Coordinates of C-alpha atoms in Angstrom, one line a residue:
X1 CA 14.6 20.6 -5.4
X2 CA 11.7 18.3 -4.6
X3 CA 8.5 20.2 -3.9
X4 CA 6.3 17.7 -2.0
X5 CA 3.8 19.1 0.5
X6 CA 1.4 17.1 2.7
X7 CA -1.9 17.2 0.8
X8 CA -3.8 17.7 3.9
X9 CA -6.9 19.5 2.6
X10 CA -7.4 16.9 -0.1
X11 CA -6.8 14.0 2.5
X12 CA -9.4 15.6 4.8
X13 CA -11.9 16.2 2.0
X14 CA -11.8 12.5 1.1
X15 CA -12.0 11.5 4.8
X16 CA -14.8 13.8 5.8
X17 CA -16.9 14.7 2.7
X18 CA -16.4 11.9 0.2
X19 CA -16.3 8.9 2.5
X20 CA -17.8 10.4 5.6
X21 CA -15.5 8.4 7.9
X22 CA -16.7 10.2 11.1
X23 CA -20.1 8.5 10.6
X24 CA -18.4 5.1 10.4
X25 CA -16.5 6.0 13.5
X26 CA -19.7 6.9 15.4
X27 CA -21.2 3.4 14.6
X28 CA -18.1 1.7 16.1
X29 CA -17.9 1.9 19.9
X30 CA -14.1 1.8 19.9
X31 CA -14.1 4.9 17.7
X32 CA -17.1 6.6 18.9
X33 CA -15.2 9.4 20.7
X34 CA -13.1 10.3 17.6
X35 CA -14.2 13.4 15.8
X36 CA -13.1 15.1 12.6
X37 CA -11.2 17.8 14.7
X38 CA -9.1 15.2 16.3
X39 CA -8.4 13.3 13.0
X40 CA -7.4 16.6 11.5
X41 CA -4.9 17.3 14.2
X42 CA -3.3 13.8 14.0
X43 CA -2.9 14.4 10.1
X44 CA -1.4 17.7 10.6
X45 CA 1.0 16.4 13.1
X46 CA 1.9 13.4 10.9
X47 CA 2.6 15.9 8.0
X48 CA 4.7 18.0 10.1
X49 CA 6.8 15.0 11.1
X50 CA 7.1 14.0 7.5
X51 CA 8.2 17.4 6.3
X52 CA 10.6 18.3 9.2
X53 CA 12.0 15.0 10.2
X54 CA 12.3 12.5 7.4
X55 CA 12.0 14.4 4.1
X56 CA 15.3 16.2 4.7
X57 CA 17.1 12.9 5.0
X58 CA 15.6 11.3 1.9
X59 CA 18.0 12.3 -0.7
X60 CA 21.1 12.1 1.5
X61 CA 19.9 8.6 2.6
X62 CA 19.7 7.6 -1.0
X63 CA 23.3 8.7 -1.8
X64 CA 24.8 7.4 1.4
X65 CA 22.9 4.1 1.7
X66 CA 23.4 1.6 4.4
X67 CA 26.8 0.1 5.5
X68 CA 27.4 -3.4 6.7
X69 CA 30.0 -5.0 8.9
X70 CA 30.0 -8.3 10.8
X71 CA 28.7 -6.7 14.0
X72 CA 25.8 -4.4 12.8
X73 CA 24.2 -2.5 10.0
X74 CA 24.6 1.3 10.0
X75 CA 21.8 3.2 8.5
X76 CA 22.2 6.6 6.9
X77 CA 23.0 9.7 8.9
X78 CA 19.8 11.0 10.7
X79 CA 17.9 7.7 10.5
X80 CA 18.3 6.6 14.2
X81 CA 17.5 10.2 15.4
X82 CA 14.4 10.3 13.1
X83 CA 13.3 6.8 14.6
X84 CA 13.7 8.2 18.1
X85 CA 11.5 11.2 17.2
X86 CA 8.9 8.8 15.7
X87 CA 8.8 6.8 18.8
X88 CA 8.7 9.8 21.3
X89 CA 5.8 11.1 19.1
X90 CA 3.8 7.8 19.7
X91 CA 3.4 7.1 16.1
X92 CA 4.1 3.3 16.1
X93 CA 1.2 2.8 18.6
X94 CA -1.2 4.8 16.5
X95 CA -3.5 2.0 15.5
X96 CA -2.8 -0.4 18.3
X97 CA -5.4 -1.5 20.9
X98 CA -5.4 0.6 24.1
X99 CA -5.2 -2.6 26.1
X100 CA -1.9 -3.3 24.5
X101 CA -0.6 0.3 25.1
X102 CA -1.7 1.7 21.8
X103 CA -3.7 4.8 21.0
X104 CA -6.6 2.9 19.5
X105 CA -7.1 5.1 16.4
X106 CA -8.6 3.8 13.2
X107 CA -6.5 2.0 10.4
X108 CA -7.7 4.9 8.2
X109 CA -5.5 7.4 10.0
X110 CA -2.6 5.0 10.1
X111 CA -3.0 4.6 6.2
X112 CA -3.0 8.4 5.9
X113 CA 0.2 8.6 8.0
X114 CA 1.9 6.1 5.9
X115 CA 0.9 7.8 2.5
X116 CA 2.7 10.9 3.8
X117 CA 5.8 9.0 5.1
X118 CA 6.3 7.3 1.8
X119 CA 6.0 10.5 -0.1
X120 CA 8.7 12.0 2.1
X121 CA 11.0 9.1 2.5
X122 CA 10.1 5.7 1.3
X123 CA 13.4 4.1 2.4
X124 CA 13.1 5.2 6.1
X125 CA 9.5 4.1 6.1
X126 CA 10.5 0.6 5.4
X127 CA 11.6 0.2 9.0
X128 CA 8.1 0.8 10.7
X129 CA 6.3 -0.6 7.6
X130 CA 6.2 -4.2 9.1
X131 CA 5.6 -3.1 12.7
X132 CA 1.9 -3.2 12.7
X133 CA 1.7 -6.6 11.0
X134 CA 4.2 -8.0 13.5
X135 CA 1.9 -6.5 16.3
X136 CA -1.1 -8.4 14.8
X137 CA 0.8 -11.6 14.4
X138 CA 2.1 -11.5 18.0
X139 CA -1.2 -10.2 19.4
X140 CA -3.3 -13.0 17.9
X141 CA -0.9 -16.0 18.2
X142 CA 1.6 -15.6 21.1
X143 CA 1.1 -17.4 24.4
X144 CA 0.7 -14.9 27.3
X145 CA 4.3 -15.1 28.4
X146 CA 5.6 -14.2 24.9
X147 CA 2.9 -11.6 24.5
X148 CA 3.9 -9.9 27.9
X149 CA 7.6 -9.9 26.9
X150 CA 7.4 -8.7 23.3
X151 CA 4.2 -7.0 22.5
X152 CA 4.7 -3.7 24.5
X153 CA 8.1 -3.2 22.9
X154 CA 6.6 -3.7 19.4
X155 CA 3.7 -1.4 20.2
X156 CA 5.9 1.4 21.4
X157 CA 8.6 1.0 18.6
X158 CA 11.2 0.5 21.2
X159 CA 12.0 -2.7 19.2
X160 CA 11.5 -3.1 15.4
X161 CA 10.4 -6.4 13.7
X162 CA 11.0 -8.3 10.6
X163 CA 9.3 -10.8 8.3
X164 CA 11.6 -13.7 7.3
X165 CA 10.0 -15.6 4.5
X166 CA 12.2 -15.6 1.2
X167 CA 15.1 -18.1 0.8
X168 CA 17.3 -18.3 -2.3
X169 CA 15.2 -21.3 -3.6
X170 CA 12.0 -20.2 -2.1
X171 CA 10.5 -16.9 -3.3
X172 CA 6.8 -16.8 -4.3
X173 CA 6.7 -20.6 -3.6
X174 CA 7.1 -20.8 0.2
X175 CA 6.3 -24.5 0.1
X176 CA 10.1 -24.9 -1.0
X177 CA 11.3 -23.4 2.4
X178 CA 14.2 -25.4 4.0
X179 CA 14.8 -23.5 7.2
X180 CA 14.6 -25.8 10.0
X181 CA 13.3 -25.5 13.6
X182 CA 14.1 -28.2 16.3
X183 CA 12.5 -28.5 19.8
X184 CA 14.9 -27.6 22.5
X185 CA 13.4 -30.3 24.6
X186 CA 12.6 -33.4 22.4
X187 CA 10.4 -34.9 25.1
X188 CA 8.2 -31.8 25.6
X189 CA 5.1 -31.2 23.6
X190 CA 5.5 -29.3 20.5
X191 CA 3.0 -26.6 20.9
X192 CA 2.4 -22.9 20.7
X193 CA 5.1 -21.2 22.8
X194 CA 7.4 -24.2 22.8
X195 CA 11.1 -23.3 22.7
X196 CA 12.9 -24.2 19.5
X197 CA 16.3 -23.5 17.7
X198 CA 16.2 -22.3 14.1
X199 CA 18.8 -22.9 11.4
X200 CA 18.7 -21.7 7.9
X201 CA 19.2 -18.8 5.5
X202 CA 16.6 -16.1 4.5
X203 CA 17.2 -13.4 1.9
X204 CA 15.7 -9.9 1.0
X205 CA 14.7 -9.3 4.7
X206 CA 13.8 -5.6 5.1
X207 CA 15.4 -4.2 8.2
X208 CA 17.1 -7.5 9.0
X209 CA 19.7 -5.6 10.9
X210 CA 19.9 -1.8 11.8
X211 CA 21.2 0.5 14.4
X212 CA 17.9 2.2 15.2
X213 CA 16.6 0.0 18.0
X214 CA 18.4 -2.1 20.7
X215 CA 16.6 -5.3 19.7
X216 CA 15.0 -6.8 16.7
X217 CA 12.0 -9.3 16.8
X218 CA 12.5 -11.7 13.9
X219 CA 9.3 -13.6 12.8
X220 CA 10.5 -16.6 10.8
X221 CA 9.0 -19.3 8.8
X222 CA 10.6 -22.7 9.3
X223 CA 9.9 -26.4 9.2
X224 CA 9.7 -28.8 12.2
X225 CA 11.1 -32.4 11.9
X226 CA 8.6 -34.6 10.2
X227 CA 6.4 -31.6 9.0
X228 CA 4.2 -32.1 6.0
X229 CA 5.7 -31.1 2.7
X230 CA 4.9 -27.7 1.1
X231 CA 3.2 -24.7 2.9
X232 CA 1.2 -27.1 5.3
X233 CA 4.4 -27.8 7.1
X234 CA 5.5 -24.4 7.9
X235 CA 5.7 -22.9 11.5
X236 CA 6.1 -19.4 12.6
X237 CA 8.8 -18.7 15.2
X238 CA 9.7 -15.7 17.1
X239 CA 13.5 -15.2 17.2
X240 CA 14.9 -12.0 18.9
X241 CA 18.2 -10.7 18.0
X242 CA 19.0 -10.5 21.8
X243 CA 17.6 -12.9 24.3
X244 CA 15.8 -11.9 27.4
X245 CA 19.0 -12.3 29.5
X246 CA 20.9 -10.1 27.2
X247 CA 22.7 -12.8 25.3
X248 CA 23.4 -12.3 21.5
X249 CA 21.2 -14.8 19.7
X250 CA 22.3 -16.8 16.6
X251 CA 20.5 -14.6 14.2
X252 CA 23.2 -12.9 12.0
X253 CA 23.2 -10.6 9.0
X254 CA 25.8 -11.8 6.5
X255 CA 25.4 -8.8 4.1
X256 CA 23.0 -6.3 2.7
X257 CA 21.9 -6.0 -0.9
X258 CA 23.1 -3.2 -3.3
X259 CA 19.8 -2.2 -4.8
X260 CA 18.1 -0.1 -7.4
X261 CA 16.2 2.0 -4.9
X262 CA 15.2 2.4 -1.2
X263 CA 18.9 2.4 -0.5
X264 CA 18.5 3.7 3.0
X265 CA 16.5 0.5 3.8
X266 CA 18.8 -2.3 4.9
X267 CA 17.8 -5.4 2.8
X268 CA 19.6 -8.2 4.6
X269 CA 20.9 -11.7 4.0
X270 CA 20.0 -13.5 7.2
X271 CA 21.7 -16.5 8.7
X272 CA 20.0 -18.3 11.5
X273 CA 22.5 -20.6 13.3
X274 CA 20.8 -22.5 16.2
X275 CA 19.0 -19.3 17.0
X276 CA 16.8 -19.7 20.0
X277 CA 13.1 -18.8 19.7
X278 CA 9.5 -19.9 20.4
X279 CA 6.8 -21.2 18.2
X280 CA 4.2 -18.5 17.5
X281 CA 0.7 -20.0 16.9
X282 CA 0.0 -23.6 16.2
X283 CA 2.8 -25.8 14.8
X284 CA 2.5 -26.5 11.0
X285 CA 0.2 -23.4 10.7
X286 CA 2.7 -20.8 10.3
X287 CA 1.5 -19.4 7.0
X288 CA -1.9 -18.7 8.4
X289 CA -0.3 -17.0 11.4
X290 CA 2.1 -15.0 9.0
X291 CA -0.8 -13.8 6.8
X292 CA -2.0 -11.5 9.5
X293 CA 1.4 -9.8 9.0
X294 CA 1.5 -10.2 5.2
X295 CA -2.0 -8.8 4.7
X296 CA -1.2 -5.8 6.7
X297 CA 2.1 -5.3 4.8
X298 CA 0.2 -5.6 1.4
X299 CA -2.1 -2.7 2.5
X300 CA 1.0 -0.7 3.4
X301 CA 2.5 -1.4 0.0
X302 CA -0.6 0.0 -1.7
X303 CA -0.1 3.2 0.3
X304 CA 3.4 3.2 -1.0
X305 CA 2.1 3.5 -4.6
X306 CA -0.2 6.3 -3.6
X307 CA 2.7 8.1 -1.7
X308 CA 5.0 8.0 -4.8
X309 CA 2.1 9.0 -7.1
X310 CA 1.2 12.1 -5.0
X311 CA 4.8 13.2 -4.7
X312 CA 5.4 12.7 -8.4
X313 CA 2.3 14.7 -9.3
X314 CA 3.5 17.6 -7.1
X315 CA 7.0 17.6 -8.4
X316 CA 5.8 17.5 -12.1
X317 CA 3.2 20.1 -11.7
X318 CA 5.5 22.5 -9.8
X319 CA 8.1 22.2 -12.6
X320 CA 5.7 22.5 -15.4
X321 CA 4.3 25.7 -14.1
X322 CA 7.8 27.2 -14.0
X323 CA 9.4 25.8 -17.0
X324 CA 9.2 28.2 -20.1
X325 CA 9.6 26.4 -23.4
X326 CA 8.1 27.3 -26.9
X327 CA 4.7 28.8 -27.5
X328 CA 1.6 26.9 -26.6
X329 CA -0.9 26.4 -29.5
X330 CA -3.6 27.6 -27.3
X331 CA -3.5 29.6 -24.0
X332 CA -5.8 29.7 -20.9
X333 CA -8.4 32.5 -20.9
X334 CA -6.7 34.2 -17.9
X335 CA -3.3 34.4 -19.7
X336 CA -1.8 37.8 -20.0
X337 CA -2.4 38.8 -23.8
X338 CA 0.8 41.0 -23.7
X339 CA 2.9 37.9 -23.0
X340 CA 5.0 37.2 -26.2
X341 CA 7.8 35.0 -24.9
X342 CA 7.9 31.1 -24.3
X343 CA 5.0 29.7 -22.4
X344 CA 5.0 27.5 -19.2
X345 CA 5.1 23.9 -20.4
X346 CA 2.0 23.2 -18.3
X347 CA 0.0 25.0 -21.1
X348 CA 1.2 22.6 -23.8
X349 CA -1.4 19.9 -24.6
X350 CA 1.1 16.9 -24.1
X351 CA 2.1 18.2 -20.7
X352 CA -1.5 19.0 -19.7
X353 CA -2.6 15.5 -20.6
X354 CA 0.1 13.8 -18.6
X355 CA -0.4 15.9 -15.6
X356 CA -4.2 15.5 -15.7
X357 CA -3.6 11.7 -16.0
X358 CA -1.6 11.8 -12.9
X359 CA -3.8 14.0 -10.8
X360 CA -6.9 12.0 -11.8
X361 CA -5.3 8.7 -10.9
X362 CA -4.0 10.1 -7.6
X363 CA -7.4 11.6 -6.4
X364 CA -9.1 8.3 -7.4
X365 CA -6.4 6.1 -5.8
X366 CA -6.7 8.0 -2.5
X367 CA -10.5 7.3 -2.4
X368 CA -9.9 3.6 -3.0
X369 CA -7.2 3.3 -0.5
X370 CA -9.0 5.2 2.4
X371 CA -12.2 3.4 1.7
X372 CA -10.4 0.0 2.0
X373 CA -8.9 1.3 5.3
X374 CA -12.5 2.2 6.6
X375 CA -13.7 -1.2 5.6
X376 CA -10.7 -2.9 7.5
X377 CA -11.8 -0.9 10.6
X378 CA -15.3 -2.0 10.3
X379 CA -14.3 -5.7 9.7
X380 CA -12.6 -5.6 13.1
X381 CA -14.6 -3.1 15.2
X382 CA -18.2 -3.0 14.0
X383 CA -20.8 -4.3 16.5
X384 CA -22.8 -6.1 14.0
X385 CA -21.3 -9.6 13.1
X386 CA -22.9 -9.5 9.7
X387 CA -21.4 -6.3 8.8
X388 CA -17.9 -7.4 10.1
X389 CA -18.1 -10.4 7.8
X390 CA -19.3 -8.5 4.7
X391 CA -16.5 -5.9 5.3
X392 CA -14.0 -8.7 5.7
X393 CA -15.0 -10.1 2.4
X394 CA -14.7 -6.8 0.7
X395 CA -11.2 -6.2 2.3
X396 CA -10.1 -9.7 1.1
X397 CA -11.3 -8.8 -2.5
X398 CA -9.8 -5.2 -2.4
X399 CA -6.3 -6.1 -1.0
X400 CA -4.7 -7.6 -4.1
X401 CA -6.2 -4.8 -6.2
X402 CA -4.8 -2.1 -3.8
X403 CA -1.4 -3.7 -3.6
X404 CA -0.9 -4.3 -7.5
X405 CA -2.9 -1.5 -9.0
X406 CA -1.8 1.3 -6.9
X407 CA 1.8 0.2 -7.0
X408 CA 1.6 0.1 -10.8
X409 CA 0.1 3.6 -10.8
X410 CA 2.7 4.9 -8.4
X411 CA 5.7 3.6 -10.3
X412 CA 4.5 4.3 -13.9
X413 CA 3.1 7.6 -12.8
X414 CA 6.5 8.6 -11.3
X415 CA 8.0 7.6 -14.6
X416 CA 5.6 9.7 -16.5
X417 CA 6.3 12.6 -14.1
X418 CA 10.0 12.3 -14.8
X419 CA 9.2 12.8 -18.4
X420 CA 7.6 16.1 -17.7
X421 CA 11.0 17.3 -16.3
X422 CA 12.8 16.1 -19.3
X423 CA 16.5 15.8 -18.9
X424 CA 16.2 17.7 -15.4
X425 CA 14.1 14.6 -14.3
X426 CA 16.9 12.3 -15.1
X427 CA 19.4 13.9 -12.6
X428 CA 19.3 13.4 -9.0
X429 CA 18.8 17.1 -7.9
X430 CA 15.1 17.2 -8.6
X431 CA 14.2 14.0 -6.7
X432 CA 11.8 12.6 -9.2
X433 CA 14.3 9.9 -10.5
X434 CA 14.6 8.6 -7.0
X435 CA 10.7 8.1 -6.9
X436 CA 11.1 6.1 -10.0
X437 CA 13.7 3.9 -8.6
X438 CA 12.2 3.6 -5.1
X439 CA 8.8 2.8 -6.2
X440 CA 9.8 -0.1 -8.5
X441 CA 10.3 -2.6 -5.6
X442 CA 6.7 -2.2 -4.5
X443 CA 5.5 -4.1 -7.7
X444 CA 7.6 -7.1 -6.5
X445 CA 7.7 -7.6 -2.8
X446 CA 4.8 -8.8 -0.6
X447 CA 3.7 -11.0 -3.5
X448 CA 4.4 -9.9 -6.9
X449 CA 1.8 -8.0 -8.8
X450 CA 1.3 -11.0 -11.0
X451 CA 0.6 -13.3 -8.0
X452 CA -1.7 -10.7 -6.6
X453 CA -3.7 -10.8 -9.9
X454 CA -4.0 -14.5 -9.8
X455 CA -5.1 -14.5 -6.2
X456 CA -7.8 -11.9 -7.0
X457 CA -9.2 -13.8 -9.9
X458 CA -8.9 -17.3 -8.9
X459 CA -9.3 -17.3 -5.2
X460 CA -11.2 -14.0 -4.5
X461 CA -13.6 -13.9 -7.6
X462 CA -14.0 -17.3 -9.3
X463 CA -13.8 -19.5 -6.1
X464 CA -15.8 -16.9 -3.9
X465 CA -18.1 -15.0 -6.3
X466 CA -20.1 -13.5 -3.4
X467 CA -17.2 -11.2 -2.7
X468 CA -17.5 -9.6 -6.2
X469 CA -21.2 -9.5 -5.7
X470 CA -20.7 -7.3 -2.6
X471 CA -18.5 -4.9 -4.6
X472 CA -21.1 -4.8 -7.4
X473 CA -23.7 -4.0 -4.8
X474 CA -21.7 -1.1 -3.7
X475 CA -21.6 0.1 -7.2
X476 CA -25.3 -0.2 -7.6
X477 CA -25.9 1.8 -4.4
X478 CA -23.7 4.6 -5.7
X479 CA -25.7 4.4 -9.1
X480 CA -29.0 4.9 -7.1
X481 CA -27.6 7.8 -5.1
X482 CA -26.3 9.6 -8.2
X483 CA -29.6 9.3 -10.0
X484 CA -31.4 10.6 -6.8
X485 CA -29.2 13.6 -6.3
X486 CA -31.0 17.0 -6.4
X487 CA -28.1 19.2 -7.2
X488 CA -27.3 18.0 -10.8
X489 CA -28.3 20.7 -13.1
X490 CA -25.6 20.1 -15.7
X491 CA -26.3 16.2 -15.6
X492 CA -22.8 15.4 -14.3
X493 CA -24.0 12.8 -11.8
X494 CA -26.5 11.2 -14.3
X495 CA -23.5 10.7 -16.6
X496 CA -21.6 9.1 -13.8
X497 CA -24.5 6.9 -13.1
X498 CA -24.5 5.7 -16.8
X499 CA -20.7 5.1 -16.6
X500 CA -21.0 3.0 -13.5
X501 CA -24.0 1.1 -14.9
X502 CA -21.8 0.2 -18.0
X503 CA -19.0 -0.9 -15.7
X504 CA -21.2 -3.2 -13.7
X505 CA -22.6 -4.8 -16.9
X506 CA -19.1 -5.3 -18.2
X507 CA -17.7 -6.8 -15.1
X508 CA -20.7 -9.3 -14.8
X509 CA -20.4 -10.3 -18.4
X510 CA -16.6 -10.8 -18.5
X511 CA -16.6 -12.7 -15.2
X512 CA -19.5 -15.0 -16.3
X513 CA -17.7 -15.8 -19.5
X514 CA -14.5 -16.7 -17.6
X515 CA -16.5 -18.8 -15.1
X516 CA -18.4 -20.7 -17.9
X517 CA -15.2 -21.5 -19.9
X518 CA -13.0 -22.4 -16.9
X519 CA -13.6 -26.1 -17.1
X520 CA -12.8 -26.4 -20.7
X521 CA -9.8 -24.1 -20.6
X522 CA -8.4 -24.2 -17.0
X523 CA -5.3 -22.1 -17.9
X524 CA -7.3 -19.2 -19.3
X525 CA -8.0 -17.3 -16.1
X526 CA -4.2 -17.4 -15.4
X527 CA -3.6 -15.9 -18.9
X528 CA -5.8 -12.9 -18.3
X529 CA -5.5 -12.4 -14.6
X530 CA -3.4 -9.3 -14.8
X531 CA -5.9 -7.8 -17.4
X532 CA -8.7 -8.6 -15.0
X533 CA -7.0 -6.9 -12.0
X534 CA -6.2 -3.8 -14.0
X535 CA -9.7 -3.6 -15.5
X536 CA -11.4 -4.0 -12.2
X537 CA -9.0 -1.4 -10.7
X538 CA -10.1 1.1 -13.4
X539 CA -13.7 0.3 -12.5
X540 CA -13.0 1.2 -8.9
X541 CA -11.4 4.4 -10.1
X542 CA -14.6 5.2 -11.9
X543 CA -16.5 4.6 -8.7
X544 CA -14.0 6.7 -6.9
X545 CA -14.4 9.5 -9.4
X546 CA -18.1 9.4 -9.2
X547 CA -17.9 9.7 -5.4
X548 CA -15.5 12.7 -5.8
X549 CA -17.7 14.5 -8.3
X550 CA -20.8 14.0 -6.0
X551 CA -19.1 15.5 -3.0
X552 CA -17.5 18.3 -5.2
X553 CA -21.0 19.5 -6.3
X554 CA -21.8 20.4 -2.8
X555 CA -18.6 21.7 -1.8
X556 CA -18.4 25.3 -0.8
X557 CA -14.8 25.7 -1.8
X558 CA -15.4 26.7 -5.5
X559 CA -11.8 26.2 -6.5
X560 CA -11.7 22.7 -5.1
X561 CA -15.0 21.9 -6.7
X562 CA -14.1 23.1 -10.2
X563 CA -10.8 21.2 -9.9
X564 CA -12.2 17.9 -8.8
X565 CA -14.9 18.1 -11.5
X566 CA -12.1 18.8 -14.1
X567 CA -9.9 15.8 -12.9
X568 CA -12.8 13.4 -12.6
X569 CA -14.2 14.2 -16.0
X570 CA -10.6 13.8 -17.4
X571 CA -10.5 10.2 -15.8
X572 CA -13.8 9.3 -17.3
X573 CA -13.0 10.8 -20.7
X574 CA -9.3 9.8 -21.1
X575 CA -8.5 7.1 -18.7
X576 CA -11.5 4.8 -18.4
X577 CA -11.9 4.1 -22.1
X578 CA -8.2 3.2 -22.3
X579 CA -8.9 0.2 -19.9
X580 CA -11.6 -1.2 -22.2
X581 CA -9.1 -3.4 -24.1
X582 CA -8.4 -5.2 -20.9
X583 CA -12.1 -6.2 -20.4
X584 CA -12.0 -7.2 -24.1
X585 CA -9.0 -9.5 -23.6
X586 CA -10.8 -11.0 -20.4
X587 CA -13.9 -11.8 -22.4
X588 CA -12.1 -13.1 -25.6
X589 CA -12.2 -16.9 -25.3
X590 CA -10.1 -17.3 -28.5
X591 CA -6.9 -15.8 -27.1
X592 CA -4.1 -18.2 -26.4
X593 CA -0.2 -18.1 -25.6
X594 CA 2.5 -19.7 -27.5
X595 CA 5.4 -21.4 -26.0
X596 CA 9.0 -20.3 -25.5
X597 CA 11.5 -22.7 -27.1
X598 CA 14.4 -24.3 -25.3

């Protein structure tokens, strides 16, 4: 009974009117021929695929799950056929370069595609989720022979790929990796492209085995003989399931996890037993090579949070409009005065507040996510090297926020939406409880949200303050734009300018206090990193709401204008003040943590 529909008009509004992505495309030669009409058609076709092909197998895939035997993993009914349709539609190649067989479209459209795929079927979307990251890793690191052999298959989606990092003893600390790789020819130079054998165990490998493609390209972190300890001794190896001559390689799935959610996604325990492969990139530099894949994956995980939040908003709102319970203490002005019976729960203040919370977060999160995708495109394709570097610095700052903050909103938003449905939300039929279960993993994988917070504060802010300065400059430009706006009779934009000014002053003061006290209390940034990330995430929501309000005031669609002004005002009034305590904790030098005994 799930009621998700692709939010195409709202997506297009953000792309065209809030962020003016077509202007960005015109400034980049690689995208100069792309116009808004073409982008709309891509989104419409993507939405149709999500609704018609993978949404119908979401609930059934959850109840059926994957099945393992010693020869292969069988995915739920409909999954292989859906993958074939995805490949036939050219969707895997959407953001890949034309010279590699791709369509050469912006990352922004790929991000919008994955928002809809996750809303429709998160578990199925796990299979293509790592494909673009694998494409980047192979494209930038493989020697010509490997690139020619494997890149076209990855671009087309004929073969899927995996990312093999985690081991039983090595989760977040990849320096503990034990998987070994040995040169096939001990007398040959150990260089990029050298043949090696890989032996070791990996766990929690998404899509480690499946029945959707004829081959799987495993990208594996391993350690060469005599390699330095820790992460500096890791090498990236390309290990196919089947060798070029058709032989079955020594890459085996020993089982799949029985999980809380995304049950249609095969989370595999992998055993590499003298598996043949080739070094990808420079020896002992595997983590840097793998980060091309990991950063892409983190952006996709952020889209997972948005996808779940959007679906949860829609399910809860549709239910609240139909469910009649009790009499509301107040009724909307257009309510039928003759109506005497119970009222829709959407009229009740508690439900209105929850639903407005969800919608305000969703609209703001979409602006954050799509803006980051635009910056990613400009960091790679803009003709000006200075612009590319600035955009790269902003993407580096925003990536941990997008991953952690949006997945937090997605999971907790789905949980709040479940509460709107009451007992009906707790049963499988309505689909919302699956969103709660499926969304939880996104806070954990690709670097837990706690690790993202530490990375943001320590490496991206305190160690590289110029990156935060770039973001603050973006806020200041928006403040000037809001103050210069002509169409602001009600003072809406001036109010947003004052709000953003306060956010900038708060960010500057809190960050300076942390920086000044870092030497005397080196552990303090670690104590408040999570608060810093969530506080900065709310500041970005405020910027996003301001952009939405500014675009809404010139929108000819009066219904959309009124709705966006309502939800953005709600965000400023109800949600932004609730984040103030996080900034207070960041700035409070007296806070400390006790110790757990034992």
